[in-house]
Amino acid sequence: MAINKVKGMYDVLPSESHLWQALEQKIREILGLYNIKEMRTPVMEYSDVFHRHTELSDMVTKETYNFDDRGNRKLTLRPEGTAGIIRSYVENKLYASQELEKVYYIGPNFRYERPQKGRYRQFYQFGVEAIGTISPALDAELVILAYDFVKRLGLKGVRVKVNSLGDDISRETYLEALKKHFMPHEAELCDDCKARLKKNPLRILDCKIDQNHEAVKNAPTPQDYLNKESRDYFLKVLDHLDAAKISYEIAPRLVRGLDYYSHTVFEVEADIEGFGAQNVLGGGGRYEKLVSELGGPNLGGVGFAFGMERLLLALEAENVDFAKEKELDAFVIVFDEALKTEATRILYELRTSNMIADTNFTHKSFKGQLKQALKFKAKYLIFLGDEEYKKGMVSIKDTKTEKQEEVLLSKVKKYLLEKMEK
Ligand code: HAM
């Protein structure tokens, strides 16, 4: 019986993997410019890493894959990268050697969401965290990096939205105001929002069910409740964004779906038809309590993450030619099965000189082999035939110029190397 993949998950097939490789390469290239190092943490953590808080987001309460291992430990497949990075930052006392730790990560995450285009149960994120200090310049640095990143990928229809939730005091005042605002409408809200009203009314603002309710549309925004310190902080962030001359929008209603943010929050949206709510390519913000909640000192951080499937969908939708499949340098076409060992010798020799080379392994006819070579876009065809072999020769054809030459078997590598240098 054939078994299918798990619902909401997908395979990257051989014809698609070059896109993923190119995206990852681009990420590493760009992050290098910002002097940011990679960090890798496990895909699973003790559940407490994610389930720490009373104000839990939907992602943590309803969407995580939780299970007990054979030793009855409670584990969770990571739904996002940040918490695991902070767990490791604290566990390895990275704060002791570095005032500011800037890291990036690439890896799979798991959320039990309703699958649709751009939303999966296993998805890849590329993210950045800068942990150890609070500074408007650093918040701006991350927004600028997110902007620069999508631009360098070649995406055009993207918008960067920023907002501030303010410090703890502003946030608390705002939450109280939100509660007051929604209380008279409690009975009209969905069951989830009824619960959110008590625990964390911020979540009501990005509820997918109640999004068109008048009370949600008219809700006060965090901007209305920023105290002076928070407002000054936000204005400084904006000064830095202006200094870098990046284009952004202030989005007063942007609150983000996770529970740990304060001060700056931001998202990168794409204008892509058919993407629906999945047009948010990435988002992030400042977090002040995560490090201490996970047992570390009282240090803040700021970060963001992009969904890599969404980036690839956006690149495809905008027809950005950012990844080329590798073309073959040479393909060996064999006329006689008996000459296959000679093909093996030639191939190995070419590869030791870093040429991309292949041959046919499935007993195809001459025509079939030729078709295969052209499909791989081989630059040179090496014809290994009886007659020539007896003379110690092969024929090599340049597929671009269509020119064909006889070459001594012992000179194949040298010949191709010289040709390719030109
Ligand atoms: P997030 O907004 O939950 O933030 O996720 C970031 C990005 O991951 C989203 O904008 C989206 O592109 C992608 N994403 C999320 N869920 C899915 C899904 N089910 N399928 C496909 N793509 C998805 C975070 O995860 C925070 N950790 C970001 C952050 C880092 N904040 C501070 N530091």
CSV table of C-alpha atoms and ligand atoms in Angstrom, one decimal:
chain,number,residue,atom,x,y,z
A,1,MET,CA,0.0,0.0,0.0
A,2,ALA,CA,1.4,3.4,-1.0
A,3,ILE,CA,1.5,5.9,1.9
A,4,ASN,CA,1.1,9.6,1.3
A,5,LYS,CA,2.8,12.5,2.9
A,6,VAL,CA,1.4,13.9,6.2
A,7,LYS,CA,-1.4,16.4,5.6
A,8,GLY,CA,-0.1,20.0,5.3
A,9,MET,CA,3.5,18.9,4.5
A,10,TYR,CA,5.2,18.7,1.2
A,11,ASP,CA,8.2,17.3,-0.6
A,12,VAL,CA,10.9,19.3,-2.3
A,13,LEU,CA,11.4,17.4,-5.6
A,14,PRO,CA,14.7,17.2,-7.5
A,15,SER,CA,13.3,19.6,-10.1
A,16,GLU,CA,12.7,22.2,-7.3
A,17,SER,CA,15.6,21.8,-5.0
A,18,HIS,CA,17.8,24.3,-6.9
A,19,LEU,CA,15.3,27.1,-5.9
A,20,TRP,CA,15.7,26.2,-2.3
A,21,GLN,CA,19.5,26.0,-2.6
A,22,ALA,CA,19.6,29.4,-4.4
A,23,LEU,CA,17.4,31.0,-1.7
A,24,GLU,CA,19.6,29.6,1.1
A,25,GLN,CA,22.7,30.7,-0.7
A,26,LYS,CA,21.3,34.2,-1.1
A,27,ILE,CA,20.4,34.3,2.6
A,28,ARG,CA,23.9,33.3,3.7
A,29,GLU,CA,25.4,35.9,1.3
A,30,ILE,CA,23.3,38.8,2.5
A,31,LEU,CA,23.6,37.9,6.2
A,32,GLY,CA,27.4,37.9,5.8
A,33,LEU,CA,27.2,41.6,4.8
A,34,TYR,CA,25.6,42.3,8.1
A,35,ASN,CA,28.2,40.4,10.1
A,36,ILE,CA,25.6,37.9,11.4
A,37,LYS,CA,26.5,34.3,12.2
A,38,GLU,CA,24.4,31.2,11.8
A,39,MET,CA,23.0,29.3,14.8
A,40,ARG,CA,21.4,25.9,14.7
A,41,THR,CA,19.1,24.6,17.4
A,42,PRO,CA,17.1,21.3,17.6
A,43,VAL,CA,13.7,21.0,15.9
A,44,MET,CA,12.2,19.9,19.2
A,45,GLU,CA,12.4,21.5,22.7
A,46,TYR,CA,11.0,20.8,26.1
A,47,SER,CA,7.4,22.1,25.9
A,48,ASP,CA,8.1,24.7,28.5
A,49,VAL,CA,10.3,26.6,26.1
A,50,PHE,CA,7.1,27.5,24.2
A,51,HIS,CA,4.4,27.1,26.9
A,52,ARG,CA,5.8,29.6,29.4
A,53,HIS,CA,3.3,32.3,29.5
A,54,THR,CA,-0.2,33.0,30.6
A,55,GLU,CA,-0.9,35.3,27.7
A,56,LEU,CA,-0.5,32.5,25.2
A,57,SER,CA,-0.9,33.1,21.5
A,58,ASP,CA,-3.1,30.7,19.4
A,59,MET,CA,0.1,29.4,17.8
A,60,VAL,CA,1.3,28.1,21.2
A,61,THR,CA,-2.0,26.9,22.6
A,62,LYS,CA,-3.6,25.3,19.6
A,63,GLU,CA,-1.1,24.8,16.9
A,64,THR,CA,1.8,23.1,18.4
A,65,TYR,CA,2.7,19.4,17.9
A,66,ASN,CA,3.1,18.1,21.5
A,67,PHE,CA,4.1,14.6,22.6
A,68,ASP,CA,5.7,12.6,25.4
A,69,ASP,CA,8.9,10.9,24.5
A,70,ARG,CA,9.6,7.4,25.8
A,71,GLY,CA,11.0,8.8,29.0
A,72,ASN,CA,7.7,10.7,29.5
A,73,ARG,CA,9.3,14.1,28.9
A,74,LYS,CA,6.9,16.7,27.4
A,75,LEU,CA,8.3,17.8,24.0
A,76,THR,CA,7.2,20.2,21.4
A,77,LEU,CA,8.2,20.4,17.7
A,78,ARG,CA,9.2,24.1,17.4
A,79,PRO,CA,6.5,26.3,15.9
A,80,GLU,CA,9.0,29.1,15.4
A,81,GLY,CA,12.7,29.8,15.8
A,82,THR,CA,13.0,32.6,18.4
A,83,ALA,CA,12.2,30.7,21.6
A,84,GLY,CA,14.7,27.9,20.9
A,85,ILE,CA,17.4,30.4,20.0
A,86,ILE,CA,16.8,32.2,23.3
A,87,ARG,CA,16.8,28.9,25.3
A,88,SER,CA,20.2,28.2,23.8
A,89,TYR,CA,21.4,31.7,24.3
A,90,VAL,CA,20.6,31.4,28.0
A,91,GLU,CA,21.8,27.8,28.4
A,92,ASN,CA,25.1,28.6,26.8
A,93,LYS,CA,25.5,31.9,28.6
A,94,LEU,CA,26.2,33.7,25.3
A,95,TYR,CA,25.5,37.0,27.1
A,96,ALA,CA,28.7,36.5,29.1
A,97,SER,CA,31.0,36.8,26.2
A,98,GLN,CA,29.2,39.2,23.9
A,99,GLU,CA,27.2,42.3,24.7
A,100,LEU,CA,25.1,41.8,21.5
A,101,GLU,CA,24.7,38.5,19.9
A,102,LYS,CA,23.4,38.6,16.3
A,103,VAL,CA,22.5,35.3,14.8
A,104,TYR,CA,20.5,33.9,11.9
A,105,TYR,CA,18.8,30.5,11.4
A,106,ILE,CA,17.3,28.5,8.7
A,107,GLY,CA,15.1,25.5,9.4
A,108,PRO,CA,11.8,23.7,9.5
A,109,ASN,CA,9.0,24.6,12.0
A,110,PHE,CA,5.7,22.9,12.7
A,111,ARG,CA,2.3,24.4,13.2
A,112,TYR,CA,-1.0,22.5,13.2
A,113,GLU,CA,-2.8,25.0,11.0
A,114,ARG,CA,-5.4,24.6,8.3
A,115,PRO,CA,-3.3,24.0,5.3
A,116,GLN,CA,-3.6,26.2,2.1
A,117,LYS,CA,-1.4,27.8,-0.4
A,118,GLY,CA,1.4,29.5,1.6
A,119,ARG,CA,0.4,27.9,4.8
A,120,TYR,CA,1.7,24.5,5.8
A,121,ARG,CA,2.1,22.3,8.8
A,122,GLN,CA,5.8,22.0,8.2
A,123,PHE,CA,7.4,25.1,6.8
A,124,TYR,CA,10.8,26.7,6.7
A,125,GLN,CA,11.8,29.9,8.3
A,126,PHE,CA,14.8,32.1,7.8
A,127,GLY,CA,15.1,34.4,10.8
A,128,VAL,CA,17.5,36.7,12.6
A,129,GLU,CA,17.8,37.6,16.3
A,130,ALA,CA,19.9,40.3,17.9
A,131,ILE,CA,19.9,39.7,21.6
A,132,GLY,CA,21.4,41.6,24.5
A,133,THR,CA,20.4,45.2,24.3
A,134,ILE,CA,17.7,47.7,23.7
A,135,SER,CA,18.4,50.4,21.2
A,136,PRO,CA,16.2,52.1,18.5
A,137,ALA,CA,19.2,51.8,16.1
A,138,LEU,CA,19.2,48.0,16.5
A,139,ASP,CA,15.4,47.8,15.9
A,140,ALA,CA,15.9,49.9,12.8
A,141,GLU,CA,18.9,47.7,11.7
A,142,LEU,CA,16.6,44.7,11.7
A,143,VAL,CA,13.8,46.4,9.7
A,144,ILE,CA,16.4,47.7,7.3
A,145,LEU,CA,17.9,44.2,6.9
A,146,ALA,CA,14.4,42.7,6.3
A,147,TYR,CA,13.8,45.4,3.6
A,148,ASP,CA,17.2,45.0,2.1
A,149,PHE,CA,16.8,41.2,2.0
A,150,VAL,CA,13.6,41.2,0.0
A,151,LYS,CA,15.0,43.9,-2.4
A,152,ARG,CA,18.2,41.9,-3.0
A,153,LEU,CA,16.1,38.8,-3.7
A,154,GLY,CA,14.6,40.9,-6.5
A,155,LEU,CA,11.1,41.2,-5.2
A,156,LYS,CA,9.4,44.5,-6.2
A,157,GLY,CA,5.8,44.4,-4.9
A,158,VAL,CA,6.7,44.5,-1.2
A,159,ARG,CA,5.7,46.8,1.7
A,160,VAL,CA,7.3,47.2,5.0
A,161,LYS,CA,4.9,48.0,7.8
A,162,VAL,CA,6.1,49.2,11.2
A,163,ASN,CA,4.3,50.0,14.5
A,164,SER,CA,5.0,50.3,18.2
A,165,LEU,CA,3.3,48.5,21.0
A,166,GLY,CA,5.2,50.6,23.5
A,167,ASP,CA,6.9,49.6,26.7
A,168,ASP,CA,5.2,47.5,29.4
A,169,ILE,CA,3.4,50.4,30.9
A,170,SER,CA,2.0,51.6,27.6
A,171,ARG,CA,1.1,48.1,26.6
A,172,GLU,CA,-0.8,47.5,29.9
A,173,THR,CA,-2.8,50.8,29.5
A,174,TYR,CA,-3.6,49.9,25.9
A,175,LEU,CA,-4.7,46.4,26.9
A,176,GLU,CA,-7.0,47.8,29.5
A,177,ALA,CA,-8.5,50.2,26.9
A,178,LEU,CA,-9.0,47.4,24.5
A,179,LYS,CA,-10.8,45.4,27.2
A,180,LYS,CA,-13.1,48.3,27.9
A,181,HIS,CA,-13.7,48.7,24.2
A,182,PHE,CA,-14.6,45.1,23.6
A,183,MET,CA,-16.6,44.4,26.8
A,184,PRO,CA,-19.9,45.7,25.5
A,185,HIS,CA,-19.5,43.4,22.4
A,186,GLU,CA,-18.5,40.3,24.2
A,187,ALA,CA,-21.6,38.3,23.3
A,188,GLU,CA,-21.0,39.1,19.6
A,189,LEU,CA,-17.4,37.8,19.5
A,190,CYS,CA,-16.4,34.3,18.5
A,191,ASP,CA,-15.7,31.8,21.4
A,192,ASP,CA,-11.9,32.2,21.0
A,193,CYS,CA,-12.2,36.0,21.2
A,194,LYS,CA,-14.4,35.7,24.3
A,195,ALA,CA,-11.5,33.9,26.0
A,196,ARG,CA,-9.0,36.3,24.5
A,197,LEU,CA,-10.9,39.2,26.0
A,198,LYS,CA,-9.9,38.1,29.4
A,199,LYS,CA,-6.4,36.8,28.7
A,200,ASN,CA,-5.0,38.9,25.9
A,201,PRO,CA,-7.4,41.2,24.0
A,202,LEU,CA,-4.6,42.1,21.6
A,203,ARG,CA,-5.2,38.7,19.9
A,204,ILE,CA,-8.8,39.8,19.0
A,205,LEU,CA,-7.3,42.3,16.5
A,206,ASP,CA,-5.9,39.6,14.3
A,207,CYS,CA,-8.8,37.1,14.8
A,208,LYS,CA,-9.6,35.5,11.4
A,209,ILE,CA,-13.3,35.1,12.3
A,210,ASP,CA,-14.0,38.5,13.8
A,211,GLN,CA,-11.9,40.6,11.5
A,212,ASN,CA,-14.9,42.3,9.9
A,213,HIS,CA,-16.7,43.0,13.1
A,214,GLU,CA,-17.3,46.8,13.6
A,215,ALA,CA,-15.8,46.7,17.0
A,216,VAL,CA,-12.6,45.2,15.7
A,217,LYS,CA,-12.4,47.7,12.9
A,218,ASN,CA,-12.9,50.6,15.3
A,219,ALA,CA,-10.7,49.3,18.1
A,220,PRO,CA,-8.2,51.8,19.6
A,221,THR,CA,-4.6,51.3,18.3
A,222,PRO,CA,-1.4,50.9,20.4
A,223,GLN,CA,-0.3,54.3,19.0
A,224,ASP,CA,-3.1,56.0,21.0
A,225,TYR,CA,-1.6,54.8,24.3
A,226,LEU,CA,2.2,55.2,23.9
A,227,ASN,CA,3.7,57.0,26.8
A,228,LYS,CA,6.4,59.7,26.2
A,229,GLU,CA,9.3,57.3,26.5
A,230,SER,CA,7.7,54.8,24.1
A,231,ARG,CA,6.8,57.4,21.6
A,232,ASP,CA,10.3,58.9,21.7
A,233,TYR,CA,11.8,55.4,21.2
A,234,PHE,CA,9.5,54.8,18.2
A,235,LEU,CA,10.4,58.2,16.7
A,236,LYS,CA,14.1,57.4,16.9
A,237,VAL,CA,13.5,54.0,15.2
A,238,LEU,CA,11.8,55.9,12.4
A,239,ASP,CA,14.7,58.4,12.2
A,240,HIS,CA,17.0,55.6,11.6
A,241,LEU,CA,14.8,54.1,8.9
A,242,ASP,CA,14.6,57.5,7.2
A,243,ALA,CA,18.4,57.9,7.4
A,244,ALA,CA,18.7,54.7,5.5
A,245,LYS,CA,16.1,56.0,3.1
A,246,ILE,CA,14.1,52.8,3.0
A,247,SER,CA,10.5,52.9,2.2
A,248,TYR,CA,8.1,51.9,4.9
A,249,GLU,CA,4.6,52.5,6.2
A,250,ILE,CA,3.5,53.2,9.7
A,251,ALA,CA,0.7,50.7,10.4
A,252,PRO,CA,-1.1,51.7,13.6
A,253,ARG,CA,-3.2,48.5,13.7
A,254,LEU,CA,-0.3,46.1,13.3
A,255,VAL,CA,0.0,44.1,16.5
A,256,ARG,CA,1.5,40.7,15.3
A,257,GLY,CA,0.3,37.3,16.3
A,258,LEU,CA,2.8,36.3,19.0
A,259,ASP,CA,2.7,37.2,22.6
A,260,TYR,CA,6.2,38.4,23.4
A,261,TYR,CA,6.5,41.7,21.6
A,262,SER,CA,6.9,45.2,23.0
A,263,HIS,CA,8.1,48.5,21.3
A,264,THR,CA,8.8,48.0,17.6
A,265,VAL,CA,6.8,45.4,15.5
A,266,PHE,CA,7.0,45.1,11.8
A,267,GLU,CA,5.9,43.0,8.8
A,268,VAL,CA,6.9,42.6,5.2
A,269,GLU,CA,3.9,42.1,3.0
A,270,ALA,CA,3.7,41.2,-0.7
A,271,ASP,CA,1.2,42.4,-3.2
A,272,ILE,CA,0.5,39.0,-4.7
A,273,GLU,CA,-2.8,37.9,-6.2
A,274,GLY,CA,-4.3,34.9,-4.7
A,275,PHE,CA,-2.2,34.9,-1.6
A,276,GLY,CA,-5.0,36.1,0.7
A,277,ALA,CA,-4.0,36.3,4.3
A,278,GLN,CA,-0.8,34.5,3.4
A,279,ASN,CA,0.7,37.6,1.8
A,280,VAL,CA,2.8,38.3,4.9
A,281,LEU,CA,6.2,37.2,3.9
A,282,GLY,CA,7.9,37.9,7.2
A,283,GLY,CA,7.6,39.7,10.5
A,284,GLY,CA,9.2,40.4,13.8
A,285,GLY,CA,9.8,42.8,16.5
A,286,ARG,CA,11.4,43.6,19.9
A,287,TYR,CA,10.9,41.4,22.9
A,288,GLU,CA,11.9,42.4,26.4
A,289,LYS,CA,10.9,39.5,28.6
A,290,LEU,CA,11.7,36.4,26.6
A,291,VAL,CA,15.3,36.1,27.8
A,292,SER,CA,14.4,36.5,31.5
A,293,GLU,CA,11.3,34.2,31.2
A,294,LEU,CA,13.6,31.5,29.9
A,295,GLY,CA,15.9,31.8,32.9
A,296,GLY,CA,18.4,34.4,31.6
A,297,PRO,CA,19.3,37.9,32.7
A,298,ASN,CA,17.0,40.9,32.1
A,299,LEU,CA,18.1,41.5,28.5
A,300,GLY,CA,16.0,42.4,25.5
A,301,GLY,CA,16.3,41.4,21.9
A,302,VAL,CA,14.8,42.1,18.5
A,303,GLY,CA,14.3,39.8,15.5
A,304,PHE,CA,12.3,38.7,12.6
A,305,ALA,CA,11.5,35.6,10.5
A,306,PHE,CA,10.5,35.0,6.9
A,307,GLY,CA,8.5,32.0,5.6
A,308,MET,CA,10.7,30.5,2.9
A,309,GLU,CA,7.8,28.9,1.0
A,310,ARG,CA,6.1,32.3,0.8
A,311,LEU,CA,9.4,33.9,-0.4
A,312,LEU,CA,9.6,31.3,-3.2
A,313,LEU,CA,5.9,31.7,-4.1
A,314,ALA,CA,6.5,35.5,-4.3
A,315,LEU,CA,9.6,35.1,-6.4
A,316,GLU,CA,7.6,32.8,-8.7
A,317,ALA,CA,4.7,35.1,-8.9
A,318,GLU,CA,7.0,38.0,-9.8
A,319,ASN,CA,8.9,35.9,-12.3
A,320,VAL,CA,12.2,36.7,-10.7
A,321,ASP,CA,15.0,34.7,-12.4
A,322,PHE,CA,17.1,34.2,-9.3
A,323,ALA,CA,18.0,30.5,-9.5
A,324,LYS,CA,19.5,28.7,-12.4
A,325,GLU,CA,19.6,24.9,-12.5
A,326,LYS,CA,23.1,23.8,-12.9
A,327,GLU,CA,23.9,22.8,-16.5
A,328,LEU,CA,26.2,19.9,-17.4
A,329,ASP,CA,29.6,20.6,-18.7
A,330,ALA,CA,29.8,17.2,-20.4
A,331,PHE,CA,27.7,14.2,-21.2
A,332,VAL,CA,29.2,10.9,-22.3
A,333,ILE,CA,27.3,9.1,-25.0
A,334,VAL,CA,28.2,5.4,-25.4
A,335,PHE,CA,27.5,3.4,-28.5
A,336,ASP,CA,28.4,0.0,-27.2
A,337,GLU,CA,27.8,-1.4,-23.7
A,338,ALA,CA,31.3,-2.8,-23.7
A,339,LEU,CA,32.7,0.8,-23.7
A,340,LYS,CA,30.8,1.7,-20.5
A,341,THR,CA,33.9,1.1,-18.3
A,342,GLU,CA,35.8,3.7,-20.4
A,343,ALA,CA,32.9,6.1,-19.9
A,344,THR,CA,33.3,5.6,-16.1
A,345,ARG,CA,37.0,6.4,-16.4
A,346,ILE,CA,36.4,9.6,-18.4
A,347,LEU,CA,33.6,10.7,-16.1
A,348,TYR,CA,35.7,10.3,-13.0
A,349,GLU,CA,38.6,12.1,-14.6
A,350,LEU,CA,36.4,15.1,-15.6
A,351,ARG,CA,34.8,15.3,-12.1
A,352,THR,CA,38.2,15.4,-10.4
A,353,SER,CA,38.7,18.6,-12.4
A,354,ASN,CA,35.4,19.9,-11.1
A,355,MET,CA,33.5,19.5,-14.3
A,356,ILE,CA,29.8,18.6,-14.0
A,357,ALA,CA,29.5,15.4,-16.0
A,358,ASP,CA,27.1,12.6,-16.4
A,359,THR,CA,26.2,9.6,-18.7
A,360,ASN,CA,23.3,7.3,-19.2
A,361,PHE,CA,22.8,4.3,-16.9
A,362,THR,CA,19.5,3.0,-18.2
A,363,HIS,CA,20.5,1.3,-21.5
A,364,LYS,CA,19.0,3.9,-23.7
A,365,SER,CA,19.4,3.9,-27.5
A,366,PHE,CA,21.8,6.5,-29.1
A,367,LYS,CA,18.8,8.8,-29.8
A,368,GLY,CA,17.6,8.4,-26.2
A,369,GLN,CA,21.0,9.3,-24.8
A,370,LEU,CA,21.2,12.3,-27.1
A,371,LYS,CA,17.8,13.5,-25.9
A,372,GLN,CA,18.9,13.0,-22.3
A,373,ALA,CA,22.1,15.0,-22.8
A,374,LEU,CA,20.1,17.9,-24.4
A,375,LYS,CA,17.6,17.9,-21.5
A,376,PHE,CA,20.5,18.4,-19.1
A,377,LYS,CA,21.7,21.2,-21.4
A,378,ALA,CA,25.2,19.6,-21.6
A,379,LYS,CA,27.8,22.0,-23.1
A,380,TYR,CA,29.8,19.2,-24.6
A,381,LEU,CA,28.8,15.7,-25.8
A,382,ILE,CA,31.5,13.1,-25.7
A,383,PHE,CA,30.8,10.3,-28.2
A,384,LEU,CA,32.4,7.1,-27.3
A,385,GLY,CA,32.1,4.8,-30.4
A,386,ASP,CA,33.8,1.5,-31.4
A,387,GLU,CA,35.6,2.9,-34.4
A,388,GLU,CA,37.1,5.9,-32.7
A,389,TYR,CA,37.9,3.9,-29.6
A,390,LYS,CA,40.0,1.5,-31.6
A,391,LYS,CA,42.0,4.5,-32.7
A,392,GLY,CA,42.3,5.8,-29.1
A,393,MET,CA,40.0,8.7,-29.9
A,394,VAL,CA,36.5,10.1,-29.0
A,395,SER,CA,34.4,12.8,-30.8
A,396,ILE,CA,33.6,15.8,-28.8
A,397,LYS,CA,30.8,18.1,-29.9
A,398,ASP,CA,30.2,21.7,-28.7
A,399,THR,CA,26.4,21.9,-28.5
A,400,LYS,CA,26.4,25.6,-28.9
A,401,THR,CA,28.5,25.9,-32.1
A,402,GLU,CA,27.6,22.4,-33.2
A,403,LYS,CA,31.3,21.9,-34.1
A,404,GLN,CA,32.6,18.4,-33.6
A,405,GLU,CA,36.3,17.3,-33.2
A,406,GLU,CA,38.2,14.1,-32.7
A,407,VAL,CA,40.2,14.1,-29.5
A,408,LEU,CA,42.7,11.6,-28.1
A,409,LEU,CA,41.2,9.6,-25.2
A,410,SER,CA,44.2,10.7,-23.1
A,411,LYS,CA,43.5,14.4,-23.9
A,412,VAL,CA,39.8,14.6,-23.2
A,413,LYS,CA,40.2,16.4,-19.9
A,414,LYS,CA,42.8,18.8,-21.1
A,415,TYR,CA,40.8,19.6,-24.2
A,416,LEU,CA,37.6,20.4,-22.3
A,417,LEU,CA,39.5,22.4,-19.7
A,418,GLU,CA,41.0,24.5,-22.4
A,419,LYS,CA,37.7,25.0,-24.2
A,420,MET,CA,36.0,26.0,-21.0
A,421,GLU,CA,38.6,28.6,-20.1
A,422,LYS,CA,37.8,30.4,-23.3
B,1,HAM,P1,5.5,34.6,12.6
B,1,HAM,O1,4.8,35.8,12.1
B,1,HAM,O2,4.7,33.6,13.4
B,1,HAM,O3,6.7,35.1,13.5
B,1,HAM,O4,6.2,33.8,11.4
B,1,HAM,C1,7.0,34.5,10.5
B,1,HAM,C2,6.8,34.1,9.1
B,1,HAM,O5,6.8,32.6,9.0
B,1,HAM,C3,5.4,34.5,8.6
B,1,HAM,O6,5.4,35.8,8.2
B,1,HAM,C4,5.2,33.5,7.5
B,1,HAM,O7,5.8,33.9,6.3
B,1,HAM,C5,5.9,32.3,8.0
B,1,HAM,N1,4.9,31.3,8.5
B,1,HAM,C6,4.3,31.2,9.7
B,1,HAM,N2,3.5,30.2,9.8
B,1,HAM,C7,3.5,29.6,8.6
B,1,HAM,C8,2.9,28.4,8.0
B,1,HAM,N3,2.0,27.7,8.7
B,1,HAM,N4,3.2,28.1,6.7
B,1,HAM,C9,4.0,28.8,6.0
B,1,HAM,N5,4.7,29.9,6.5
B,1,HAM,C10,4.4,30.3,7.7
B,1,HAM,C11,7.6,34.3,14.1
B,1,HAM,O8,7.7,33.1,13.9
B,1,HAM,C12,8.6,35.0,15.0
B,1,HAM,N6,9.4,34.0,15.7
B,1,HAM,C13,9.4,36.1,14.3
B,1,HAM,C14,10.3,36.7,15.2
B,1,HAM,C15,11.7,36.5,15.3
B,1,HAM,N7,10.1,37.7,16.0
B,1,HAM,C16,11.2,38.0,16.7
B,1,HAM,N8,12.1,37.3,16.2
